[in-house]
CSV table of C-alpha atoms and ligand atoms in Angstrom, one decimal:
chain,number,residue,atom,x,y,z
A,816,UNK,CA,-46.3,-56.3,14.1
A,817,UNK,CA,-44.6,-58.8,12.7
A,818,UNK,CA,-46.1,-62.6,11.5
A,819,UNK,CA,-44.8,-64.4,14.7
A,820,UNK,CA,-46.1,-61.6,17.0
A,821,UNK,CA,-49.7,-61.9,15.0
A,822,UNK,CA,-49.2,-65.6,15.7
A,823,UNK,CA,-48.9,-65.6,19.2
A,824,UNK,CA,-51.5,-63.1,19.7
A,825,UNK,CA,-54.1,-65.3,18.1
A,826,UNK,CA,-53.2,-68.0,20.0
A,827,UNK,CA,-53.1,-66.1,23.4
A,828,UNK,CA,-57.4,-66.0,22.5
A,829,UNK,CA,-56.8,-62.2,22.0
A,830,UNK,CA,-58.7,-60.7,19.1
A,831,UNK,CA,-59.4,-57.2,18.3
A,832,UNK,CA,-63.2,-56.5,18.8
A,833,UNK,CA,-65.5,-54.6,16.4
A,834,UNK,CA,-68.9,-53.9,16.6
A,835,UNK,CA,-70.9,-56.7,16.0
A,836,UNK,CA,-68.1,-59.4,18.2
A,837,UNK,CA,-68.2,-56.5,20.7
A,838,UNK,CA,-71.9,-56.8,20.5
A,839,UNK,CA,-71.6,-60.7,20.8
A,840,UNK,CA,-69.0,-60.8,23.6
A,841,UNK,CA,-71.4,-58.2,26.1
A,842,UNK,CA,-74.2,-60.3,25.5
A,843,UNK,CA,-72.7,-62.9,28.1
A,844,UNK,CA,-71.3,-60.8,30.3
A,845,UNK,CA,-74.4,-60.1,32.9
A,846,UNK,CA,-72.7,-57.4,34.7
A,847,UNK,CA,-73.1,-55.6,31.5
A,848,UNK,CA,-76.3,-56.8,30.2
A,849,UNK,CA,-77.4,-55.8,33.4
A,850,UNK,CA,-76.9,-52.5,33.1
A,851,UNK,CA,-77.8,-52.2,29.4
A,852,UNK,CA,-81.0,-53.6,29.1
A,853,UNK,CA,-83.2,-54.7,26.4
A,854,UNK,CA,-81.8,-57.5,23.2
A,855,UNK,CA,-78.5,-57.2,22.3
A,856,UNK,CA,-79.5,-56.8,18.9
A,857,UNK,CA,-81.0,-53.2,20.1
A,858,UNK,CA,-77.6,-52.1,21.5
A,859,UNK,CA,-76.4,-49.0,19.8
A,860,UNK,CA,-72.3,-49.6,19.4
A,861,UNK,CA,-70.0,-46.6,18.6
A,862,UNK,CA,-66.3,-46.5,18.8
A,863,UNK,CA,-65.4,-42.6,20.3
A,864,UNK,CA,-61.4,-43.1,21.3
A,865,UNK,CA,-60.0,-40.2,20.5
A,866,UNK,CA,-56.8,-41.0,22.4
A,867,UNK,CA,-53.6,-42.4,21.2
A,868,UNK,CA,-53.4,-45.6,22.4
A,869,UNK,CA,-57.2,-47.9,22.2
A,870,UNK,CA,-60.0,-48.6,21.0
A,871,UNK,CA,-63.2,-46.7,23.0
A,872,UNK,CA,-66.5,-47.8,22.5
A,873,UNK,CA,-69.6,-46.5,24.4
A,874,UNK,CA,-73.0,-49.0,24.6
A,875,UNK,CA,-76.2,-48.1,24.5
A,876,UNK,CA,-79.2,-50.2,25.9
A,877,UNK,CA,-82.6,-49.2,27.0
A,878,UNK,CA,-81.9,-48.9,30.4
A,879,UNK,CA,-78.3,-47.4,30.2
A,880,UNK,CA,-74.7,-47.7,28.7
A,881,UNK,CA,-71.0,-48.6,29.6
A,882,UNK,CA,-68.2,-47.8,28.1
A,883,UNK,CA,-65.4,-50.3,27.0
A,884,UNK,CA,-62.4,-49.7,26.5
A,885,UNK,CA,-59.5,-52.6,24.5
A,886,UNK,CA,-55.9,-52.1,24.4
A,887,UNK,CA,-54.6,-52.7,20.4
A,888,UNK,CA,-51.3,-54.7,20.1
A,889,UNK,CA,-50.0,-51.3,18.6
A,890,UNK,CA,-49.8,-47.2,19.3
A,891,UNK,CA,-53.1,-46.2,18.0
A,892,UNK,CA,-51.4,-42.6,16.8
A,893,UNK,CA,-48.9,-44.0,14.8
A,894,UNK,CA,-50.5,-47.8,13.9
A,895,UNK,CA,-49.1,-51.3,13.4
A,896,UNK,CA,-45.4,-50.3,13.3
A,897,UNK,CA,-45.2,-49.4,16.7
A,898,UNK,CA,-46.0,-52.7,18.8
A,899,UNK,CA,-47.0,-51.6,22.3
A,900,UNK,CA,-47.9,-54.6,24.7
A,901,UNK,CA,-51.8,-55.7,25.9
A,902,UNK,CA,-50.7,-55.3,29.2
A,903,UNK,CA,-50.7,-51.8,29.6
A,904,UNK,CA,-54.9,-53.1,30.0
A,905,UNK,CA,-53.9,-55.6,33.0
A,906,UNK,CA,-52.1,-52.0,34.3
A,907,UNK,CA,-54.9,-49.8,34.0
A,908,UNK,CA,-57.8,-52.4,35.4
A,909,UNK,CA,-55.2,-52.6,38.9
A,910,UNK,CA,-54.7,-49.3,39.3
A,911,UNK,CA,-58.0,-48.0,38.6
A,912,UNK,CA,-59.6,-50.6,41.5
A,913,UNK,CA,-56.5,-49.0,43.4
A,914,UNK,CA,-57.6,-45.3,43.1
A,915,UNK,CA,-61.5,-46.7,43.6
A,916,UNK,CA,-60.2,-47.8,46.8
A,917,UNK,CA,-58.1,-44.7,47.7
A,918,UNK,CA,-60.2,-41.9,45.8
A,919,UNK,CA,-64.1,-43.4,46.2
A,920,UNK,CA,-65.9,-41.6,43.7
A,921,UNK,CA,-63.3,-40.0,42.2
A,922,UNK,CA,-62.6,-43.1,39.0
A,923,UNK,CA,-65.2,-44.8,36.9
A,924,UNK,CA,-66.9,-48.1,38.6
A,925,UNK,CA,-65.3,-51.2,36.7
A,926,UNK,CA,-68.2,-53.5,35.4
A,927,UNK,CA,-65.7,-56.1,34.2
A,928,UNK,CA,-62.2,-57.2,32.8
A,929,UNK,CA,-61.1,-59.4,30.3
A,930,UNK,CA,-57.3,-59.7,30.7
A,931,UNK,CA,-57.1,-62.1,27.3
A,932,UNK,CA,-59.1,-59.6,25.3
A,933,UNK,CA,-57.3,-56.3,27.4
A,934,UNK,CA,-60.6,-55.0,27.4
A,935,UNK,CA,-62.3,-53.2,30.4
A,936,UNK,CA,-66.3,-52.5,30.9
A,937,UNK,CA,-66.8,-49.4,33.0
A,938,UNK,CA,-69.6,-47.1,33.8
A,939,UNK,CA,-70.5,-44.5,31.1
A,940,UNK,CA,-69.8,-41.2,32.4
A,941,UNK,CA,-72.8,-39.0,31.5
A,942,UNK,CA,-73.2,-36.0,30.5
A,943,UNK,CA,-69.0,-35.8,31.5
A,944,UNK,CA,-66.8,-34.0,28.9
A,945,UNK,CA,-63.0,-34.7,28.4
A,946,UNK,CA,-62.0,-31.6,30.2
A,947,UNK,CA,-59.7,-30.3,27.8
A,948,UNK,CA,-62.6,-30.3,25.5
A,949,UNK,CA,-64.3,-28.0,28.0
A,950,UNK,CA,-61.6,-25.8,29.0
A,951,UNK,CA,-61.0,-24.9,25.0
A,952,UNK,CA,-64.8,-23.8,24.8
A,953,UNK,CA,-63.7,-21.5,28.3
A,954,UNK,CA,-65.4,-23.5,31.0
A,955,UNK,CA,-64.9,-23.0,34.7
A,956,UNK,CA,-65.6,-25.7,37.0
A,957,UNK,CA,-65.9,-24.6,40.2
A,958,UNK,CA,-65.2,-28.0,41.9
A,959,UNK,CA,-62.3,-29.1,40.1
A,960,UNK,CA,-59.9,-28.1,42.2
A,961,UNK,CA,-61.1,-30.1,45.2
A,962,UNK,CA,-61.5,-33.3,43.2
A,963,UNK,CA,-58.2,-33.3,42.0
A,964,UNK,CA,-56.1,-32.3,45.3
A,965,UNK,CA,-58.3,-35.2,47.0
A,966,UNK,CA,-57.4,-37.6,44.7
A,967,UNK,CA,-54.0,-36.6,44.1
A,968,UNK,CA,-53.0,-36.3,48.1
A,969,UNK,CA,-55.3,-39.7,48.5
A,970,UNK,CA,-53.8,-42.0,45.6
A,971,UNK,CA,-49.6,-40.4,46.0
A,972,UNK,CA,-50.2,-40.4,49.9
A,973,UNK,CA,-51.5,-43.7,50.7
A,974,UNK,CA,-49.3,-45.5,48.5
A,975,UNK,CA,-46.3,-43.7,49.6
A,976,UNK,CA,-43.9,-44.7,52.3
A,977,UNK,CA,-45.6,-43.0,54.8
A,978,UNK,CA,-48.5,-44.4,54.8
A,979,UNK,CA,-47.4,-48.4,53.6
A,980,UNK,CA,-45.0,-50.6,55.6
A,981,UNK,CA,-41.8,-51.6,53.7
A,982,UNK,CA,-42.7,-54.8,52.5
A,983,UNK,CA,-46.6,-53.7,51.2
A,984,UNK,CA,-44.6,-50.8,49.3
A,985,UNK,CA,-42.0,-53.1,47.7
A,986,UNK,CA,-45.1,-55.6,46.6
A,987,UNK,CA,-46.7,-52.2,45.1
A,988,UNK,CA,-43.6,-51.6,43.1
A,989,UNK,CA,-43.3,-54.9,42.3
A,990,UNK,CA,-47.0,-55.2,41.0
A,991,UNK,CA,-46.6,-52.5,38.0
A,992,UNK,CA,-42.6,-52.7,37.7
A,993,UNK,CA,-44.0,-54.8,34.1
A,994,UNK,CA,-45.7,-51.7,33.1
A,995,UNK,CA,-42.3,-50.8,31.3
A,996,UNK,CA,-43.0,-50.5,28.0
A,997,UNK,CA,-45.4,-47.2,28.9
A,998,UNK,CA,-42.9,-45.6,30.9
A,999,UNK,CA,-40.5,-46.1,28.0
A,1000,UNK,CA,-43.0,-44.4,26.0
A,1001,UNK,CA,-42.9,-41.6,28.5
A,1002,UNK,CA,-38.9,-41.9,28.8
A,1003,UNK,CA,-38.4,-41.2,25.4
A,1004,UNK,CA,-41.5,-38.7,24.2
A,1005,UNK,CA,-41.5,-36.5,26.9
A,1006,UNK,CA,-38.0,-36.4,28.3
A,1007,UNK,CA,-35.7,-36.9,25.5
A,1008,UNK,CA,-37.2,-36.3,22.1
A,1009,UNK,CA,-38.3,-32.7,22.3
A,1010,UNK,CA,-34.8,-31.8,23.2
A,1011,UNK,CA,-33.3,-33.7,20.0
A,1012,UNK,CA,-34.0,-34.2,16.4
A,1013,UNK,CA,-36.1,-36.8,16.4
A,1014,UNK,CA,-38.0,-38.5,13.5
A,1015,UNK,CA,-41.7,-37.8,15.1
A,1016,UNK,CA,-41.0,-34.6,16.6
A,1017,UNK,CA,-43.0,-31.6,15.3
A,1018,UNK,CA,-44.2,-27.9,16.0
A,1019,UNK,CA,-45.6,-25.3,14.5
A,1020,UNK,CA,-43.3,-24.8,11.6
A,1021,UNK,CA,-41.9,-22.2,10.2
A,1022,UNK,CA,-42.9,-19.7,13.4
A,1023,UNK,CA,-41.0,-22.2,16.3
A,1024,UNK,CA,-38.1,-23.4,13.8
A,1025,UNK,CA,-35.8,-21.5,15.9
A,1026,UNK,CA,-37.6,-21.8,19.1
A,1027,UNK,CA,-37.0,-25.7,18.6
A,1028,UNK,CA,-33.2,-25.7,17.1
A,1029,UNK,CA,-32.8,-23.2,20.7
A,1030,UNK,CA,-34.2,-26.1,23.0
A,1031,UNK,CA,-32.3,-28.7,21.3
A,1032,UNK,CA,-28.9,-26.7,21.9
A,1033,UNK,CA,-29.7,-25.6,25.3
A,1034,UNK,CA,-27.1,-27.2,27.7
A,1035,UNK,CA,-29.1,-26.1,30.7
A,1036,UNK,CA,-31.9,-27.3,29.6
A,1037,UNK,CA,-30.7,-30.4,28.5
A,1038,UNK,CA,-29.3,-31.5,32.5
A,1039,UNK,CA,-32.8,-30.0,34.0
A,1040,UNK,CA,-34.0,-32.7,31.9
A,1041,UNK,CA,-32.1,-35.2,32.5
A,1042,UNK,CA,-32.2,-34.9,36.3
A,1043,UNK,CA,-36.0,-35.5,35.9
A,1044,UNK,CA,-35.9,-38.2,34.2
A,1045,UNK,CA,-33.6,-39.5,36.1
A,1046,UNK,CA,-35.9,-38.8,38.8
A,1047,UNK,CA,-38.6,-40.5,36.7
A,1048,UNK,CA,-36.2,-43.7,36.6
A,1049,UNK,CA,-35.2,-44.4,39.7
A,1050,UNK,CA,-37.8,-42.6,42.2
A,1051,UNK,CA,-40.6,-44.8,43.4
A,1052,UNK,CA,-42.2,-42.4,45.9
A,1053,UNK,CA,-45.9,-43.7,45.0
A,1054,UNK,CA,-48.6,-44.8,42.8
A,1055,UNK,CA,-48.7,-42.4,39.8
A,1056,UNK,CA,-51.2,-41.9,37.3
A,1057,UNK,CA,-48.5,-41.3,35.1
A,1058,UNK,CA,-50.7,-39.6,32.1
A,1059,UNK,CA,-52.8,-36.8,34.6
A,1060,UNK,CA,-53.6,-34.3,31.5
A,1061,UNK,CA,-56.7,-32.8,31.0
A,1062,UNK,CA,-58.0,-35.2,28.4
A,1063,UNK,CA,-57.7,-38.0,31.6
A,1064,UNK,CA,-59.9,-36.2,33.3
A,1065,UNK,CA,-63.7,-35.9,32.6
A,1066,UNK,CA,-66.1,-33.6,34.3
A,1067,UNK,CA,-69.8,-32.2,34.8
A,1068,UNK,CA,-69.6,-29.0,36.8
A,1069,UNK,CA,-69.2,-30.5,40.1
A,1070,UNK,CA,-68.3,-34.0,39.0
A,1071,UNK,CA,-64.8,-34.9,38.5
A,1072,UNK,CA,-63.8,-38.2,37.3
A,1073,UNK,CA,-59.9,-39.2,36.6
A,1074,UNK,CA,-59.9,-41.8,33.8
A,1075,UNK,CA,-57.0,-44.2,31.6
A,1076,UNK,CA,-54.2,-44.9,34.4
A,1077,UNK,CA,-52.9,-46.8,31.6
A,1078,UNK,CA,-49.0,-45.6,32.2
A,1079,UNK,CA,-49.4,-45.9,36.4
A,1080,UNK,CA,-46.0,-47.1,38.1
A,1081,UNK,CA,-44.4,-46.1,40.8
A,1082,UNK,CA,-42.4,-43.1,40.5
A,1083,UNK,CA,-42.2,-39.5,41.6
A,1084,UNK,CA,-45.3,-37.9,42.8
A,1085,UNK,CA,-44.7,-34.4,41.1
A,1086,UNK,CA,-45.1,-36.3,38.0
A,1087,UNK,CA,-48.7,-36.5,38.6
A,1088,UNK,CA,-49.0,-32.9,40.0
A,1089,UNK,CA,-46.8,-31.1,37.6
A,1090,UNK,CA,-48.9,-32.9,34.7
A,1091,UNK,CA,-52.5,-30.8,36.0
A,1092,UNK,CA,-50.4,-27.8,36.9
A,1093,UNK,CA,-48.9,-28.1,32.8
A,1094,UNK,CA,-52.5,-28.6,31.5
A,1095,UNK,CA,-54.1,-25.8,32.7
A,1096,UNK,CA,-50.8,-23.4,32.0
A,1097,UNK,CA,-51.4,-24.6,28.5
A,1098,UNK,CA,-54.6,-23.7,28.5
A,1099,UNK,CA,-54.5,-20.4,30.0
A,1100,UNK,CA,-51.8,-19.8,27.1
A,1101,UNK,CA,-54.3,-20.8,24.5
A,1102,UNK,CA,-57.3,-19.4,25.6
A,1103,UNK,CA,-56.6,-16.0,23.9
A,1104,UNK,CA,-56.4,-18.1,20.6
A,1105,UNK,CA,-60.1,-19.3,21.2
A,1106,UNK,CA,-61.7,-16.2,22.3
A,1107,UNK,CA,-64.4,-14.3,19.7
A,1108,UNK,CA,-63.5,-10.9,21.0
A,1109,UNK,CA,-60.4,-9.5,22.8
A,1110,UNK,CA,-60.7,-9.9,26.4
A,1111,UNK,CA,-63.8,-12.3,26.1
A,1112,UNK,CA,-62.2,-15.1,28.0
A,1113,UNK,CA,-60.5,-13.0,31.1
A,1114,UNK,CA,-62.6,-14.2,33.6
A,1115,UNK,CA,-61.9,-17.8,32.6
A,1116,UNK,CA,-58.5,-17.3,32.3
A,1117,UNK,CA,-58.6,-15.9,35.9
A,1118,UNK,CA,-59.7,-18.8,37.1
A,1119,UNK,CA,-57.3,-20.6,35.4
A,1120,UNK,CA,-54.3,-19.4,37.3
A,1121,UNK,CA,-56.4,-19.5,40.6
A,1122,UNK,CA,-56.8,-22.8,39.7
A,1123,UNK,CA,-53.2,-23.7,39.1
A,1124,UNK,CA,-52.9,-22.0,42.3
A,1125,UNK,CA,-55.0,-24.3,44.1
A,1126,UNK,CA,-54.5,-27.8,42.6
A,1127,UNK,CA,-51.0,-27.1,44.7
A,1128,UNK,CA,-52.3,-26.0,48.0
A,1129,UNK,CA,-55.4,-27.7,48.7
A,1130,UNK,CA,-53.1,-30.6,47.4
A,1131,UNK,CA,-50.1,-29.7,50.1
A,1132,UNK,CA,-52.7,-29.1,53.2
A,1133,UNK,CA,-54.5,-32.4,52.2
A,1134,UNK,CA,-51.1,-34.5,51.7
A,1135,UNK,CA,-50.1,-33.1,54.9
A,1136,UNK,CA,-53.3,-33.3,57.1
A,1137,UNK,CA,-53.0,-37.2,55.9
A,1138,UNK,CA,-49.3,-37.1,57.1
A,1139,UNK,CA,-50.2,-36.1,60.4
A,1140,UNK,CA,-53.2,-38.0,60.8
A,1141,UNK,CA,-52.9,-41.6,58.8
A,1142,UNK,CA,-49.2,-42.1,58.5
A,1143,UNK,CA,-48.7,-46.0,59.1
A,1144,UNK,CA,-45.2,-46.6,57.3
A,1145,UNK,CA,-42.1,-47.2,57.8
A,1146,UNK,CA,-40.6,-43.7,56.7
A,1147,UNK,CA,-40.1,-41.8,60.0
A,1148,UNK,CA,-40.2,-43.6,62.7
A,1149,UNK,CA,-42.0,-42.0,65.2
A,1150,UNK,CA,-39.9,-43.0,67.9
A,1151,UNK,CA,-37.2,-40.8,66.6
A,1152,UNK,CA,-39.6,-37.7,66.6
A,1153,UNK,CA,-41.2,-38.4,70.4
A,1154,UNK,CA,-42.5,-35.7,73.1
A,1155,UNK,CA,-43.4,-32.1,71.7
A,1156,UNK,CA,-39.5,-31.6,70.8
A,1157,UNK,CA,-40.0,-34.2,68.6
A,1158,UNK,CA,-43.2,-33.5,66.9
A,1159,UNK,CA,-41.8,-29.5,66.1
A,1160,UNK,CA,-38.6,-31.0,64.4
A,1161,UNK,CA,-41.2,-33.3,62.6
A,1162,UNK,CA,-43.2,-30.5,61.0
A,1163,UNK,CA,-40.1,-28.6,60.3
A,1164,UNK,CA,-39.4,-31.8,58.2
A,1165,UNK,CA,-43.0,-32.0,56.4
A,1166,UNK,CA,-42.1,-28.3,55.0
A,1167,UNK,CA,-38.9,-29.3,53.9
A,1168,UNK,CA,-40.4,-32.4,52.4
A,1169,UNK,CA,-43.1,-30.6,50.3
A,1170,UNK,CA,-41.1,-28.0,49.3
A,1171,UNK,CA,-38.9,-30.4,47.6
A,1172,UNK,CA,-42.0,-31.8,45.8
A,1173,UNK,CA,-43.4,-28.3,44.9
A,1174,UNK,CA,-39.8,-28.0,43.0
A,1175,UNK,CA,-40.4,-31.7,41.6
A,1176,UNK,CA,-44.0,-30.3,40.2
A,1177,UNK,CA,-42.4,-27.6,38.8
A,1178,UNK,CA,-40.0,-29.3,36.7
A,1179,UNK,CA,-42.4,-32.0,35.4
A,1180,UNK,CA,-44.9,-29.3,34.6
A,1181,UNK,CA,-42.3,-27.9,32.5
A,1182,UNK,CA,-41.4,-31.1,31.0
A,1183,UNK,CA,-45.4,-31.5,30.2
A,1184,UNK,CA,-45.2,-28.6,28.0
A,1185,UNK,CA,-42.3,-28.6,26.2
A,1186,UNK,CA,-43.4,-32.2,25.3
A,1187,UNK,CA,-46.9,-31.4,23.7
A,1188,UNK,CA,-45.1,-28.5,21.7
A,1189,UNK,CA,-42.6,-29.6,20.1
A,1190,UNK,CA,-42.7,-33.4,20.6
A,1191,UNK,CA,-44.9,-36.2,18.8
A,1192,UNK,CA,-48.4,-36.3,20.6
A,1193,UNK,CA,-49.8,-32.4,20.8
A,1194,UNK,CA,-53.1,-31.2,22.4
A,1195,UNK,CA,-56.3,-29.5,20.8
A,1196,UNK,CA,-55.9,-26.3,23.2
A,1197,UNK,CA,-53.3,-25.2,20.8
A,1198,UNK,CA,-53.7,-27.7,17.9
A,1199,UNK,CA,-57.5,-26.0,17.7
A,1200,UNK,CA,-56.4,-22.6,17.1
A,1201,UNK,CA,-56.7,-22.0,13.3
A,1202,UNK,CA,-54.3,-19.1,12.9
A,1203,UNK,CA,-50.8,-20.8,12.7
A,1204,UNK,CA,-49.1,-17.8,13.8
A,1205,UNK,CA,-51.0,-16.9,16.8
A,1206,UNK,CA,-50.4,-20.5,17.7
A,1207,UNK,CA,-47.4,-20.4,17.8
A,1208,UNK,CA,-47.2,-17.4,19.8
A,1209,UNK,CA,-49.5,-18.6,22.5
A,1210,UNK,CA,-47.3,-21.9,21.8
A,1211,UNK,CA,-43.9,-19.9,22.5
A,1212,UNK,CA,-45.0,-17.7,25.3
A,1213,UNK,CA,-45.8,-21.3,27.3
A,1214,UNK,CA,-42.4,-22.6,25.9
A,1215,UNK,CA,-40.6,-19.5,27.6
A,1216,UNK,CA,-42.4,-20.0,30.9
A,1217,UNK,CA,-41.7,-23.7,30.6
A,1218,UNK,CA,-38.1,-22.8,30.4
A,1219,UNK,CA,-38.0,-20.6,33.2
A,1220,UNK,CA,-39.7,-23.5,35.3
A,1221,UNK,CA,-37.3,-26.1,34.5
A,1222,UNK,CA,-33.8,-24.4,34.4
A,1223,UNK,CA,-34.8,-21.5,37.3
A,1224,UNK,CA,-36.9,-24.0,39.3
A,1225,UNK,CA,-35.1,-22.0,42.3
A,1226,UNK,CA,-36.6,-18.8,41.4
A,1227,UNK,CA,-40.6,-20.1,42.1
A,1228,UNK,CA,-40.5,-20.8,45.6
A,1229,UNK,CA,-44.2,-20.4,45.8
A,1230,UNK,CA,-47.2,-21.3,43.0
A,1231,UNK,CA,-47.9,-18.1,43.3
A,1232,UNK,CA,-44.5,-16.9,41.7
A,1233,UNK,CA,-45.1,-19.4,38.9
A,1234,UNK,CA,-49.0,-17.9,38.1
A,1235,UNK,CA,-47.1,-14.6,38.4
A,1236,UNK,CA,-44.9,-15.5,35.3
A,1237,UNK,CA,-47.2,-16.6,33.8
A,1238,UNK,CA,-49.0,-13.2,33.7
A,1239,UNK,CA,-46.1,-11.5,32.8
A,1240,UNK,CA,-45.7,-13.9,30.0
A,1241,UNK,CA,-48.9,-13.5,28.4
A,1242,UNK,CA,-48.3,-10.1,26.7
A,1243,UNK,CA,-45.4,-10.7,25.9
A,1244,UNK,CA,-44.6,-10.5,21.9
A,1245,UNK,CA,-42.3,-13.3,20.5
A,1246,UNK,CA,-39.9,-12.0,17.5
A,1247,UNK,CA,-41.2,-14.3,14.6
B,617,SR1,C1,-47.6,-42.6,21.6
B,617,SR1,S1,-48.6,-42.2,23.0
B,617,SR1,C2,-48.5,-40.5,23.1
B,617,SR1,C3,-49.0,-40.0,24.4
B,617,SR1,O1,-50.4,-40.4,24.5
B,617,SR1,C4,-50.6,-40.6,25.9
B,617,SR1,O2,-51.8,-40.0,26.3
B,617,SR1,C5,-49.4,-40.2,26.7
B,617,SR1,O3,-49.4,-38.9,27.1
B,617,SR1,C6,-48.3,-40.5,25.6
B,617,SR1,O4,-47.1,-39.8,25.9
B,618,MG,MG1,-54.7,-41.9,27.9
């Protein structure tokens, strides 16, 4: 940051909180103190972020504990030489009353906001894991799958055009179009700088060297790309999450609980789909490098691709059932599509409609991957796996089917074509 930046940050009233002025600060807010209970003074304070981004802290009273969570001027990851505005916290706090609204249950409960400080109280989600952490140590959770399509055909449908008038939709864009500087983040690390030599790229060297230098010369590769983020740009079809991976997720076995909208906007809805569909074809790709003997883990894996399987059609019959049953926007009009006549042509429609946004899903899923393989931010279910070689090959059989996904998204008309590859893939033997 530089000195001026520093400057007008202090004057703003924001200050980066440690422990003991977090500890301060909670003590008058009563919706936490409520919820804590006994002296401040008794509080037990950690900081737990593990992300890139903030700083997470979880309180601990007598009576119960809240997590907080404060945006840093800067990218965590990287530190003070990559500014990164407060903001994003302002972002987050909106959408995640937004998806509380659309999703009930489904978010943490906000206890408070402090847009000068960035900083948001929320409920302390216990005994929730990060799922990612869980789906390394080969945990199935049987009730994921009808969390997720919920809130994904809930949060992308009702803020959608066919659910919102015109004019509600525009103030929704309108609301998060200053969220910029995150999509930016997302503009550049996921759909340019894996398919370029850039300074913070990296993989897992020497095994992908060539794998890499094959993706950064790939023509076809390089305009599947760039027609998604192109899409990314310029398609505001809903409220995303923008940052739907595994680690934004926490779970018990039937509890599911999306967390960190931090990089929500408007844009294209298979952003948000593709990104679950990525993280659990990652982790069905790593799971062989995690298992204690050969074949431990098939069961898991199993319901892995089911899983994949099911995050898209629970998510399509949901997103349609609310089509036919809530629409309320302006997006076809329904008297164009009147008596019986009309209402056939109209369904026709609905299958052309998700069948475009299965091949949207597809894409960004691939896009997911590539990004956390050979880009700057990677992911434990690969970066845990203490054999460099075999991480690399679980790494390259995902980049392959990534590939195939983005540059043949033609060839997987149904999920079921894309769990299929990804079957075929997993034996296979890259040349290192
Ligand atoms: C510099 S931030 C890197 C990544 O962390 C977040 O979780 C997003 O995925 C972002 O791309
Ligand atoms: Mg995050």
């Amino acid at each position: 940051m530089t000195a001026v930046q520093v400057r007008q940050q202090a004057s703003s009233g924001y200050r980066i909180l440690r422990e003991a002025d977090l500890r301060d600060y909670l003590a008058g807010v009563p919706a936490v103190t409520a919820g804590l209970g006994g002296a401040p003074q008794s509080w037990i304070i950690s900081e737990v972020g593990d992300g890139n981004l903030n700083f997470v802290f979880i309180v601990r009273g007598t009576t119960g504990g809240v997590a907080v969570k404060q945006a840093l001027p800067y990218v965590r990851l990287v530190g003070e030489s990559w500014p990164l505005p407060l903001s994003r916290a302002h972002y987050e706090h909106l959408a995640l009353t937004h998806q509380a609204r659309l999703a009930p249950g489904l978010v943490p409960a906000v206890l408070h906001h402090d847009e000068t400080l960035a900083l948001t109280a929320m409920e302390l989600l216990e005994p929730h894991i990060i799922m990612r952490k869980g789906l390394v140590a080969g945990t199935i959770y049987p009730d994921f799958v009808g969390h997720v399509a919920t809130f994904l055909a809930r949060t992308l449908f009702f803020s959608s055009d066919l659910a919102l008038p015109a004019a509600a939709k525009k103030e929704g864009i309108a609301a998060f179009a200053g969220n910029h500087a995150l999509c930016k983040i997302t503009e550049d690390l996921i759909f340019t700088d894996p398919y370029r030599l850039a300074e913070q790229n990296r993989w897992t060297s020497p095994w992908l060297d060539a794998t890499a230098a094959d993706i950064r010369a790939d023509l076809d590769l390089h305009v599947a790309i760039s027609r998604l983020k192109l899409k990314f740009l310029s398609s505001a079809e809903a409220l995303i999450h923008g940052d739907l991976h595994t680690g934004s997720i926490m779970v018990t076995e039937h509890e599911t609980k999306v967390i960190d909208p931090e990089f929500a906007f408007y844009g294209p809805m298979g952003f948000d789909i593709g990104a679950v569909i990525a993280n659990l074809l990652m982790a069905y790709f790593a799971s062989v490098g995690h298992e204690r003997e050969p074949g431990a883990r098939a069961a898991f894996e199993a319901w892995l691709l089911t899983t994949v399987e099911q995050v898209w059609i629970e998510f399509a019959r949901k997103f349609g059932e609310l089509w036919r049953e809530a629409a309320a926007g302006d997006a076809y009009p329904t008297a164009l599509f009147e008596g019986q006549a009309g209402a056939a042509r109209l369904e026709i429609e609905r299958q052309a409609y998700m069948a475009r946004l299965f091949q949207d899903t597809i894409g960004f899923a691939a896009a997911k991957i590539i990004r956390r393989i050979l880009g700057l931010a990677h992911n434990i279910d690969f970066e845990l796996i203490e054999d460099a070689k075999l991480r690399a090959t679980c790494e390259a059989r995902s980049l392959r089917l990534a590939r195939m996904m983005m540059v043949e998204t033609g060839s997987f008309p149904t999920i079921g074509a894309v769990t299929d590859a990804a079957r075929r893939i997993r034996d296979w033997q890259p040349e290192f």
